[in-house]
Tab-separated table of C-alpha atoms in Angstrom:
chain	number	residue	atom	x	y	z
A	1	UNK	CA	278.945	62.844	182.677
A	2	UNK	CA	275.926	65.983	182.390
A	3	UNK	CA	276.499	68.481	179.579
A	4	UNK	CA	277.893	71.617	180.908
A	5	UNK	CA	275.499	74.090	180.252
A	6	UNK	CA	276.446	77.258	178.089
A	7	UNK	CA	276.649	80.151	179.665
A	8	UNK	CA	274.674	84.124	178.282
A	9	UNK	CA	275.816	87.654	179.099
A	10	UNK	CA	273.495	90.600	177.951
A	11	UNK	CA	274.909	93.912	177.472
A	12	UNK	CA	272.316	96.480	176.992
A	13	UNK	CA	272.762	100.301	175.617
A	14	UNK	CA	269.231	102.442	175.716
A	15	UNK	CA	266.568	103.203	176.900
A	16	UNK	CA	263.741	101.447	180.095
A	17	UNK	CA	262.010	99.598	177.203
A	18	UNK	CA	265.853	98.233	175.979
A	19	UNK	CA	266.377	97.479	179.772
A	20	UNK	CA	262.559	95.673	179.810
A	21	UNK	CA	263.299	94.159	176.744
A	22	UNK	CA	266.460	92.817	177.922
A	23	UNK	CA	264.919	90.847	181.110
A	24	UNK	CA	263.231	89.206	178.209
A	25	UNK	CA	265.939	87.765	175.877
A	26	UNK	CA	267.813	86.607	179.776
A	27	UNK	CA	264.273	84.359	180.475
A	28	UNK	CA	264.090	83.327	176.893
A	29	UNK	CA	267.712	82.216	177.068
A	30	UNK	CA	267.355	80.764	180.652
A	31	UNK	CA	264.110	78.960	179.461
A	32	UNK	CA	266.548	77.277	176.569
A	33	UNK	CA	268.434	76.113	179.023
A	34	UNK	CA	271.567	78.852	179.506
A	35	UNK	CA	272.559	80.506	182.470
A	36	UNK	CA	274.275	83.954	183.314
A	37	UNK	CA	277.541	84.019	183.306
A	38	UNK	CA	279.355	85.538	185.904
A	39	UNK	CA	279.451	89.559	186.644
A	40	UNK	CA	282.573	90.892	184.469
A	41	UNK	CA	283.755	88.093	183.377
A	42	UNK	CA	284.716	87.686	179.761
A	43	UNK	CA	284.198	83.295	179.592
A	44	UNK	CA	280.500	84.347	178.272
A	45	UNK	CA	279.577	81.170	175.409
A	46	UNK	CA	276.851	83.711	173.860
A	47	UNK	CA	277.518	87.403	174.163
A	48	UNK	CA	273.836	89.616	173.290
A	49	UNK	CA	273.673	92.876	172.149
A	50	UNK	CA	270.621	95.151	173.294
A	51	UNK	CA	271.285	97.591	170.708
A	52	UNK	CA	270.096	101.545	170.776
A	53	UNK	CA	269.688	103.674	167.762
A	54	UNK	CA	268.951	107.471	169.296
A	55	UNK	CA	272.494	108.926	169.258
A	56	UNK	CA	274.712	109.544	166.635
A	57	UNK	CA	278.073	107.345	167.381
A	58	UNK	CA	275.100	104.400	168.382
A	59	UNK	CA	276.473	102.335	166.225
A	60	UNK	CA	280.301	102.855	166.188
A	61	UNK	CA	279.915	101.766	169.617
A	62	UNK	CA	278.999	98.923	168.808
A	63	UNK	CA	281.208	98.213	165.710
A	64	UNK	CA	283.923	99.382	168.779
A	65	UNK	CA	282.665	96.458	170.807
A	66	UNK	CA	281.925	93.780	168.219
A	67	UNK	CA	285.594	94.415	167.140
A	68	UNK	CA	286.840	93.322	170.894
A	69	UNK	CA	284.608	90.603	170.818
A	70	UNK	CA	286.665	89.000	167.397
A	71	UNK	CA	289.850	88.141	168.621
A	72	UNK	CA	287.804	86.447	171.660
A	73	UNK	CA	285.499	84.289	169.689
A	74	UNK	CA	288.589	83.270	166.938
A	75	UNK	CA	290.247	81.885	169.931
A	76	UNK	CA	287.192	79.965	171.498
A	77	UNK	CA	285.253	77.574	169.545
A	78	UNK	CA	281.014	77.962	169.862
A	79	UNK	CA	281.480	80.839	171.150
A	80	UNK	CA	278.227	82.724	169.609
A	81	UNK	CA	277.029	86.522	169.329
A	82	UNK	CA	273.842	87.744	168.832
A	83	UNK	CA	273.212	91.228	168.590
A	84	UNK	CA	269.243	92.686	168.522
A	85	UNK	CA	267.456	96.093	169.699
A	86	UNK	CA	266.553	99.454	167.473
A	87	UNK	CA	269.889	99.905	165.599
A	88	UNK	CA	269.880	95.607	164.057
A	89	UNK	CA	265.947	96.814	163.166
A	90	UNK	CA	267.596	99.535	161.443
A	91	UNK	CA	270.813	98.198	160.321
A	92	UNK	CA	269.899	94.268	159.389
A	93	UNK	CA	272.516	93.023	156.675
A	94	UNK	CA	274.905	95.707	157.386
A	95	UNK	CA	275.660	94.020	161.221
A	96	UNK	CA	276.764	91.251	159.197
A	97	UNK	CA	278.528	92.790	157.091
A	98	UNK	CA	281.070	95.299	158.698
A	99	UNK	CA	280.787	92.314	161.597
A	100	UNK	CA	280.859	89.180	159.582
A	101	UNK	CA	281.789	87.583	163.147
A	102	UNK	CA	278.441	87.566	164.226
A	103	UNK	CA	275.837	84.800	164.645
A	104	UNK	CA	272.815	86.245	165.510
A	105	UNK	CA	270.956	89.678	163.606
A	106	UNK	CA	267.291	89.756	165.185
A	107	UNK	CA	265.313	93.075	165.503
A	108	UNK	CA	262.990	95.235	168.116
A	109	UNK	CA	259.931	92.750	166.801
A	110	UNK	CA	261.048	89.557	166.975
A	111	UNK	CA	263.061	89.375	170.757
A	112	UNK	CA	261.056	85.692	171.211
A	113	UNK	CA	263.327	83.994	168.076
A	114	UNK	CA	266.975	84.731	170.222
A	115	UNK	CA	266.905	81.204	171.086
A	116	UNK	CA	265.919	79.593	168.393
A	117	UNK	CA	268.406	81.677	165.960
A	118	UNK	CA	271.123	80.922	168.132
A	119	UNK	CA	270.642	76.945	167.616
A	120	UNK	CA	270.064	77.840	163.545
A	121	UNK	CA	273.245	79.065	163.760
A	122	UNK	CA	275.089	77.154	165.401
A	123	UNK	CA	273.370	74.052	163.275
A	124	UNK	CA	274.012	76.041	160.321
A	125	UNK	CA	277.131	77.384	160.965
A	126	UNK	CA	276.391	80.445	158.926
A	127	UNK	CA	274.854	83.835	160.185
A	128	UNK	CA	271.351	83.979	160.774
A	129	UNK	CA	269.126	87.589	160.735
A	130	UNK	CA	266.110	87.603	160.578
A	131	UNK	CA	263.925	90.662	161.045
A	132	UNK	CA	260.697	91.200	161.703
A	133	UNK	CA	258.499	94.131	159.941
A	134	UNK	CA	255.853	93.961	162.806
A	135	UNK	CA	254.721	93.219	166.225
A	136	UNK	CA	254.939	88.757	166.502
A	137	UNK	CA	252.968	88.596	169.613
A	138	UNK	CA	252.597	91.101	172.346
A	139	UNK	CA	256.745	90.812	174.460
A	140	UNK	CA	254.967	90.343	178.397
A	141	UNK	CA	253.874	87.292	176.348
A	142	UNK	CA	257.311	85.746	176.656
A	143	UNK	CA	259.030	84.603	180.058
A	144	UNK	CA	261.284	87.469	181.828
A	145	UNK	CA	264.672	87.145	183.932
A	146	UNK	CA	263.930	90.357	186.190
A	147	UNK	CA	266.539	91.595	187.559
A	148	UNK	CA	265.260	92.235	190.777
A	149	UNK	CA	263.133	90.403	193.354
A	150	UNK	CA	261.304	93.424	194.798
A	151	UNK	CA	260.513	96.302	191.640
A	152	UNK	CA	259.610	95.833	188.084
A	153	UNK	CA	258.751	97.474	184.732
A	154	UNK	CA	255.441	95.979	183.023
A	155	UNK	CA	254.742	97.039	179.469
A	156	UNK	CA	251.561	98.663	178.774
A	157	UNK	CA	251.569	99.273	175.253
A	158	UNK	CA	254.480	98.967	172.603
A	159	UNK	CA	255.426	101.442	169.636
A	160	UNK	CA	254.417	105.610	169.200
A	161	UNK	CA	252.280	107.094	167.049
A	162	UNK	CA	254.293	110.012	167.421
A	163	UNK	CA	256.786	111.845	165.155
A	164	UNK	CA	258.797	114.038	166.947
A	165	UNK	CA	261.808	115.796	164.292
A	166	UNK	CA	264.988	113.702	166.043
A	167	UNK	CA	263.163	110.451	167.028
A	168	UNK	CA	263.662	107.780	165.028
A	169	UNK	CA	261.564	105.389	167.345
A	170	UNK	CA	258.321	105.022	166.397
A	171	UNK	CA	260.241	103.721	162.688
A	172	UNK	CA	262.522	100.971	164.522
A	173	UNK	CA	259.202	100.275	166.550
A	174	UNK	CA	256.076	100.231	164.614
A	175	UNK	CA	252.475	101.511	165.655
A	176	UNK	CA	251.670	102.478	168.873
A	177	UNK	CA	250.492	99.669	169.927
A	178	UNK	CA	248.185	98.211	173.773
A	179	UNK	CA	248.148	95.579	175.929
A	180	UNK	CA	245.025	94.972	176.952
A	181	UNK	CA	244.209	95.941	180.581
A	182	UNK	CA	242.970	92.611	182.249
A	183	UNK	CA	246.440	91.178	180.849
A	184	UNK	CA	248.334	94.376	182.111
A	185	UNK	CA	246.120	93.326	185.449
A	186	UNK	CA	247.031	89.925	185.581
A	187	UNK	CA	251.134	90.748	185.165
A	188	UNK	CA	250.975	92.817	188.165
A	189	UNK	CA	248.923	90.930	190.632
A	190	UNK	CA	251.419	88.136	189.606
A	191	UNK	CA	254.182	89.933	190.316
A	192	UNK	CA	253.171	91.120	193.673
A	193	UNK	CA	252.389	87.494	194.392
A	194	UNK	CA	256.108	87.031	194.150
A	195	UNK	CA	256.953	89.964	196.272
A	196	UNK	CA	257.301	92.836	194.109
A	197	UNK	CA	255.965	95.396	195.692
A	198	UNK	CA	256.925	98.941	193.495
A	199	UNK	CA	255.467	98.683	189.635
A	200	UNK	CA	256.669	100.812	186.514
A	201	UNK	CA	254.622	101.432	183.661
A	202	UNK	CA	256.629	101.553	181.473
A	203	UNK	CA	255.613	102.396	177.671
A	204	UNK	CA	257.330	104.453	174.674
A	205	UNK	CA	254.572	107.374	175.124
A	206	UNK	CA	252.490	105.511	178.487
A	207	UNK	CA	249.951	107.743	178.912
A	208	UNK	CA	248.474	107.441	175.354
A	209	UNK	CA	247.366	104.316	176.444
A	210	UNK	CA	244.050	103.255	175.447
A	211	UNK	CA	244.347	105.216	171.541
A	212	UNK	CA	245.236	102.000	171.374
A	213	UNK	CA	242.062	100.297	172.336
A	214	UNK	CA	239.613	103.068	171.795
A	215	UNK	CA	238.929	104.794	175.468
A	216	UNK	CA	240.826	108.000	176.064
A	217	UNK	CA	240.859	107.402	179.726
A	218	UNK	CA	242.337	103.767	179.671
A	219	UNK	CA	245.219	104.744	181.357
A	220	UNK	CA	243.211	106.828	184.103
A	221	UNK	CA	241.671	103.938	184.675
A	222	UNK	CA	244.847	102.170	184.407
A	223	UNK	CA	246.085	103.755	187.705
A	224	UNK	CA	243.026	103.394	189.801
A	225	UNK	CA	242.771	99.701	188.909
A	226	UNK	CA	246.271	99.545	189.989
A	227	UNK	CA	245.528	101.299	193.563
A	228	UNK	CA	243.074	98.153	193.867
A	229	UNK	CA	245.828	95.637	193.843
A	230	UNK	CA	246.309	94.176	197.598
A	231	UNK	CA	249.535	94.333	198.107
A	232	UNK	CA	251.070	96.843	195.742
A	233	UNK	CA	252.232	99.451	197.504
A	234	UNK	CA	253.818	101.949	194.594
A	235	UNK	CA	253.066	103.039	190.745
A	236	UNK	CA	255.266	104.357	189.056
A	237	UNK	CA	255.270	105.082	185.314
A	238	UNK	CA	257.471	106.984	182.388
A	239	UNK	CA	257.573	108.136	180.195
A	240	UNK	CA	254.441	110.772	179.440
A	241	UNK	CA	254.361	112.858	176.410
A	242	UNK	CA	252.649	116.229	177.182
A	243	UNK	CA	250.206	115.609	174.795
A	244	UNK	CA	248.275	113.073	176.624
A	245	UNK	CA	248.886	114.815	179.426
A	246	UNK	CA	244.796	115.139	180.632
A	247	UNK	CA	242.911	117.146	183.582
A	248	UNK	CA	242.182	112.725	184.461
A	249	UNK	CA	245.083	111.130	184.491
A	250	UNK	CA	246.178	114.367	187.633
A	251	UNK	CA	243.086	113.431	189.125
A	252	UNK	CA	243.804	109.688	189.499
A	253	UNK	CA	247.173	110.166	190.526
A	254	UNK	CA	246.334	112.731	193.376
A	255	UNK	CA	243.605	109.908	194.266
A	256	UNK	CA	245.062	106.699	194.619
A	257	UNK	CA	247.253	106.215	197.204
A	258	UNK	CA	249.833	104.171	195.724
A	259	UNK	CA	250.576	106.165	192.636
A	260	UNK	CA	253.412	107.683	194.030
A	261	UNK	CA	254.837	111.455	193.977
A	262	UNK	CA	256.349	111.932	191.280
A	263	UNK	CA	256.509	113.076	187.371
A	264	UNK	CA	258.664	112.586	184.890
A	265	UNK	CA	257.713	115.086	182.007
A	266	UNK	CA	259.635	115.375	178.970
A	267	UNK	CA	259.612	119.216	177.744
A	268	UNK	CA	262.558	118.937	175.055
A	269	UNK	CA	262.606	122.947	174.575
A	270	UNK	CA	260.973	125.726	176.279
A	271	UNK	CA	260.454	127.785	173.014
A	272	UNK	CA	257.515	127.416	171.262
A	273	UNK	CA	259.351	127.735	167.916
A	274	UNK	CA	261.367	125.087	168.233
A	275	UNK	CA	258.969	122.897	169.783
A	276	UNK	CA	256.667	123.324	166.250
A	277	UNK	CA	260.087	122.062	164.521
A	278	UNK	CA	260.196	119.061	166.862
A	279	UNK	CA	256.738	118.545	165.779
A	280	UNK	CA	256.056	118.428	169.337
A	281	UNK	CA	252.037	118.726	169.633
A	282	UNK	CA	252.680	121.791	172.838
A	283	UNK	CA	253.619	124.800	173.414
A	284	UNK	CA	255.446	126.625	176.624
A	285	UNK	CA	251.552	127.730	177.965
A	286	UNK	CA	250.802	124.267	177.433
A	287	UNK	CA	253.650	122.728	179.233
A	288	UNK	CA	253.867	125.316	182.435
A	289	UNK	CA	249.666	124.466	182.447
A	290	UNK	CA	250.270	120.676	182.883
A	291	UNK	CA	253.314	121.622	185.551
A	292	UNK	CA	250.937	123.987	188.118
A	293	UNK	CA	248.097	121.755	187.728
A	294	UNK	CA	249.718	118.635	189.264
A	295	UNK	CA	251.666	121.187	191.540
A	296	UNK	CA	248.274	122.939	193.113
A	297	UNK	CA	246.589	118.016	193.542
A	298	UNK	CA	250.737	116.300	193.997
A	299	UNK	CA	251.753	119.907	196.163
A	300	UNK	CA	254.585	117.336	197.209
A	301	UNK	CA	255.344	116.240	193.668
A	302	UNK	CA	258.866	115.888	192.809
A	303	UNK	CA	258.567	116.436	188.886
A	304	UNK	CA	261.348	115.451	186.501
A	305	UNK	CA	262.198	116.000	182.737
A	306	UNK	CA	263.634	115.706	179.517
A	307	UNK	CA	266.030	118.267	177.977
A	308	UNK	CA	267.915	118.778	174.456
A	309	UNK	CA	269.871	121.648	173.690
A	310	UNK	CA	271.082	123.363	170.545
A	311	UNK	CA	268.837	122.068	168.078
A	312	UNK	CA	268.496	122.522	164.282
A	313	UNK	CA	267.642	126.367	164.549
A	314	UNK	CA	267.471	126.993	168.080
A	315	UNK	CA	268.646	131.374	167.957
A	316	UNK	CA	269.220	132.486	171.573
A	317	UNK	CA	266.117	133.722	172.469
A	318	UNK	CA	265.070	130.546	172.270
A	319	UNK	CA	267.355	129.148	174.231
A	320	UNK	CA	266.607	132.052	177.007
A	321	UNK	CA	263.476	130.451	177.104
A	322	UNK	CA	263.446	126.891	177.953
A	323	UNK	CA	266.092	128.331	180.415
A	324	UNK	CA	262.400	130.342	181.930
A	325	UNK	CA	260.708	127.634	181.614
A	326	UNK	CA	263.305	125.533	183.594
A	327	UNK	CA	263.524	127.944	186.405
A	328	UNK	CA	259.487	128.537	186.365
A	329	UNK	CA	259.062	124.165	186.957
A	330	UNK	CA	262.221	124.006	189.067
A	331	UNK	CA	262.565	120.465	188.441
A	332	UNK	CA	263.757	118.567	191.386
A	333	UNK	CA	266.065	116.807	188.004
A	334	UNK	CA	267.030	117.066	184.711
A	335	UNK	CA	268.192	114.859	181.941
A	336	UNK	CA	269.702	117.336	179.598
A	337	UNK	CA	271.315	116.001	176.242
A	338	UNK	CA	273.205	118.025	173.791
A	339	UNK	CA	271.824	117.231	169.987
A	340	UNK	CA	273.654	115.046	167.555
A	341	UNK	CA	272.106	114.142	164.829
A	342	UNK	CA	270.434	110.788	164.821
A	343	UNK	CA	270.344	109.126	161.381
A	344	UNK	CA	267.447	108.562	159.632
A	345	UNK	CA	265.558	111.537	161.794
A	346	UNK	CA	264.019	114.578	159.631
A	347	UNK	CA	266.042	116.694	161.583
A	348	UNK	CA	269.410	115.414	160.598
A	349	UNK	CA	268.266	117.362	157.551
A	350	UNK	CA	267.642	120.639	158.917
A	351	UNK	CA	269.228	123.556	157.923
A	352	UNK	CA	270.309	125.851	160.941
A	353	UNK	CA	273.113	122.916	162.398
A	354	UNK	CA	273.667	124.554	165.556
A	355	UNK	CA	277.729	125.121	166.100
A	356	UNK	CA	279.335	122.423	168.245
A	357	UNK	CA	281.043	125.201	170.416
A	358	UNK	CA	277.597	127.110	171.365
A	359	UNK	CA	275.761	124.219	171.707
A	360	UNK	CA	278.808	123.490	174.495
A	361	UNK	CA	278.103	126.418	176.263
A	362	UNK	CA	274.373	126.386	176.302
A	363	UNK	CA	274.232	123.105	177.617
A	364	UNK	CA	276.935	124.098	180.674
A	365	UNK	CA	274.988	127.501	181.076
A	366	UNK	CA	272.032	124.731	181.466
A	367	UNK	CA	273.510	122.280	183.847
A	368	UNK	CA	274.357	124.748	186.086
A	369	UNK	CA	270.519	126.810	186.447
A	370	UNK	CA	269.208	122.892	187.201
A	371	UNK	CA	272.017	121.938	189.725
A	372	UNK	CA	271.070	125.015	191.800
A	373	UNK	CA	267.803	124.698	191.567
A	374	UNK	CA	268.093	120.898	192.460
A	375	UNK	CA	270.505	121.045	195.521
A	376	UNK	CA	268.049	124.429	196.644
A	377	UNK	CA	264.939	122.184	196.087
A	378	UNK	CA	265.971	119.104	197.508
A	379	UNK	CA	267.312	121.081	200.968
A	380	UNK	CA	263.648	121.451	201.305
A	381	UNK	CA	263.972	117.570	202.150
A	382	UNK	CA	265.427	118.358	205.440
A	383	UNK	CA	263.695	117.349	208.631
A	384	UNK	CA	261.486	115.324	206.629
A	385	UNK	CA	260.915	112.087	208.034
A	386	UNK	CA	260.316	109.574	204.910
A	387	UNK	CA	259.856	106.019	203.929
A	388	UNK	CA	262.708	104.186	201.832
A	389	UNK	CA	262.540	101.188	200.020
A	390	UNK	CA	265.104	99.622	200.570
A	391	UNK	CA	267.426	99.194	197.021
A	392	UNK	CA	269.897	97.192	195.849
A	393	UNK	CA	272.848	99.005	194.940
A	394	UNK	CA	272.038	102.278	194.298
A	395	UNK	CA	274.675	103.401	196.572
A	396	UNK	CA	278.166	103.092	195.126
A	397	UNK	CA	280.124	104.229	198.307
A	398	UNK	CA	277.326	102.428	200.274
A	399	UNK	CA	280.217	100.176	201.894
A	400	UNK	CA	282.883	102.555	202.462
A	401	UNK	CA	280.844	104.894	204.096
A	402	UNK	CA	278.350	101.955	205.943
A	403	UNK	CA	275.094	103.248	204.761
A	404	UNK	CA	272.148	101.671	202.500
A	405	UNK	CA	270.834	103.389	200.113
A	406	UNK	CA	266.946	103.838	199.026
A	407	UNK	CA	264.432	105.828	197.327
A	408	UNK	CA	261.432	107.545	198.980
A	409	UNK	CA	258.310	107.912	197.127
A	410	UNK	CA	259.126	110.863	195.349
A	411	UNK	CA	261.997	108.534	193.656
A	412	UNK	CA	264.478	110.533	195.808
A	413	UNK	CA	267.389	109.237	195.918
A	414	UNK	CA	268.201	108.877	199.756
A	415	UNK	CA	271.264	107.216	201.998
A	416	UNK	CA	271.085	106.418	205.032
A	417	UNK	CA	272.361	105.225	208.166
A	418	UNK	CA	273.134	101.040	208.646
A	419	UNK	CA	271.544	100.037	212.060
A	420	UNK	CA	274.040	98.846	214.165
A	421	UNK	CA	272.282	95.481	215.124
A	422	UNK	CA	272.968	93.572	211.987
A	423	UNK	CA	270.227	91.743	212.574
A	424	UNK	CA	267.823	94.419	211.988
A	425	UNK	CA	269.317	95.454	209.443
A	426	UNK	CA	266.798	95.918	206.341
A	427	UNK	CA	266.891	93.333	203.356
A	428	UNK	CA	266.445	95.479	199.541
A	429	UNK	CA	262.707	95.483	198.886
A	430	UNK	CA	262.198	96.421	203.210
A	431	UNK	CA	260.531	100.077	204.244
A	432	UNK	CA	263.720	101.864	206.392
A	433	UNK	CA	261.775	105.357	207.368
A	434	UNK	CA	264.470	107.762	207.782
A	435	UNK	CA	264.755	112.076	208.871
A	436	UNK	CA	266.467	113.188	206.287
A	437	UNK	CA	269.318	115.663	207.402
A	438	UNK	CA	271.707	117.079	204.367
A	439	UNK	CA	270.958	117.446	200.713
A	440	UNK	CA	273.440	117.972	198.068
A	441	UNK	CA	271.844	117.888	193.930
A	442	UNK	CA	271.526	114.579	193.081
A	443	UNK	CA	271.153	112.983	196.395
A	444	UNK	CA	269.709	113.154	200.309
A	445	UNK	CA	271.254	111.982	203.408
A	446	UNK	CA	269.718	110.449	206.624
A	447	UNK	CA	272.806	110.288	208.879
A	448	UNK	CA	270.943	109.891	212.271
A	449	UNK	CA	269.546	106.702	213.591
A	450	UNK	CA	266.632	104.896	211.168
A	451	UNK	CA	263.651	104.901	213.203
A	452	UNK	CA	261.843	102.005	212.211
A	453	UNK	CA	262.327	99.051	209.504
A	454	UNK	CA	259.345	96.877	208.181
A	455	UNK	CA	260.062	93.743	206.896
A	456	UNK	CA	258.507	93.591	203.824
A	457	UNK	CA	257.491	90.191	201.061
A	458	UNK	CA	259.556	91.970	198.755
A	459	UNK	CA	262.263	92.144	201.816
A	460	UNK	CA	261.129	87.879	201.786
A	461	UNK	CA	261.105	87.530	198.235
A	462	UNK	CA	265.389	89.027	198.060
A	463	UNK	CA	265.872	86.452	201.074
A	464	UNK	CA	264.758	83.964	198.858
A	465	UNK	CA	266.452	84.265	195.970
A	466	UNK	CA	269.976	85.496	197.900
A	467	UNK	CA	269.619	81.555	199.264
A	468	UNK	CA	269.273	79.900	196.642
A	469	UNK	CA	271.119	81.658	193.776
A	470	UNK	CA	271.493	78.475	191.218
A	471	UNK	CA	267.306	78.394	191.032
A	472	UNK	CA	267.931	81.558	188.508
A	473	UNK	CA	264.595	80.716	187.703
A	474	UNK	CA	262.093	81.198	190.612
A	475	UNK	CA	260.207	84.051	190.883
A	476	UNK	CA	261.399	85.604	188.054
A	477	UNK	CA	260.766	83.403	184.766
A	478	UNK	CA	257.239	85.748	184.589
A	479	UNK	CA	255.690	85.881	181.256
A	480	UNK	CA	251.289	86.625	180.396
A	481	UNK	CA	249.879	84.932	182.786
A	482	UNK	CA	246.900	82.695	181.078
A	483	UNK	CA	244.174	82.300	183.288
A	484	UNK	CA	244.544	84.906	186.620
A	485	UNK	CA	247.616	85.089	189.528
A	486	UNK	CA	249.583	82.213	190.870
A	487	UNK	CA	249.115	81.512	193.798
A	488	UNK	CA	251.332	83.648	196.663
A	489	UNK	CA	254.645	82.154	196.702
A	490	UNK	CA	257.376	89.662	195.947
A	491	UNK	CA	267.173	105.064	188.327
A	492	UNK	CA	266.803	109.495	183.386
A	493	UNK	CA	265.774	110.091	180.402
A	494	UNK	CA	261.571	108.901	178.954
A	495	UNK	CA	260.372	105.395	177.913
A	496	UNK	CA	262.910	106.434	175.016
A	497	UNK	CA	265.586	107.953	176.466
A	498	UNK	CA	263.928	111.127	173.758
A	499	UNK	CA	260.275	111.220	174.111
């Protein structure tokens, strides 16, 4: 009787880098013979937690989840639990001491060891803790179980050279390491050959790309090179840092047709005094100057940001400076956070910690202002005709409202009327042309008939995946191609949420 394949589930917390790392963990497990557990099932043989160490209560959240699994593991011989990611890199042996039923602990630098550690823990019947102090191999050399058939993350660097006082990520992911441009483009071309039409270049500080390889214009060159990849329709990137946002990057964005008119540019604070305390290497004037240049070169660009409210020492005057920048920049959306202590960061020990009730009140004022601006900016879209990349799973009410959802070039989320003819309905990855008829602060509606549908290779790739769900590896098990690309066969806040 054939052996039944063991099932796995990866639970992800944190930033886009963690999401992409989880795709690699899934790819490694499937390459080792595991199969995904049914969505929502409580019966996975292996549960992997990919953790984040950024938020103050990250450890409480992890140990709460581990505690819920303890009785299930005790009642299920052979079940295994693994903990990876930033919190694992930081806490190391603490995890096994506090949760002795955990089988494997691995760090951000040795994701590729996961299947071996699970097998070793199973054979030796004791916890395996392996935390590499530096990167063993660039993660994109690992197999990847990509969640989307039509859109993909492409990591161009790992680590960060900044020393922001609120952020522990550089200590956990190390100094910036850049991939060679040829390796990045080989991965992009391989993805496009599989049907992917949208890629997002990913890095903790994505536009610092080149600092490790000695080319200050490497990022703008990479954007232009992506523009020459035939079949690649949309290019995005996250998350840039104002310090490294140079004029040549703006020129590359404006002059490369498939680089989308969208920019996520973390602000964190509008007060130059607070920015100095955060060790952010720009000031208010520099930030607003970048926004002005982007708008001059790309008038329709949708600009989003991250903002921290209540950083230690923030006064009412400092907060008013943040509100001033929000009014001037007119962000399409802002991801706002109340400051919380990140253990291990300089800011956690700073004097002048702002009382919780003051932070809450400021946060509510900021959110109210940004809601008004987001709504006003979205109302400017009324009457516009836009091409949407049809998305899968982005409209939670789509079934009830008989709508589909997609992303406009500027990354705004649009819900649109489902065509009456089922045969004409666009698939995820196809492009639907619609007219915007209604605006809300966080989404748009196109309530009229769809003006046109363009069936794409990305839609074909999605359809193939749906038709052959058992073949979990086809078209998604992509690591770093060794020589060229294979023969053609197809939602915020920063590379890390605080960068």
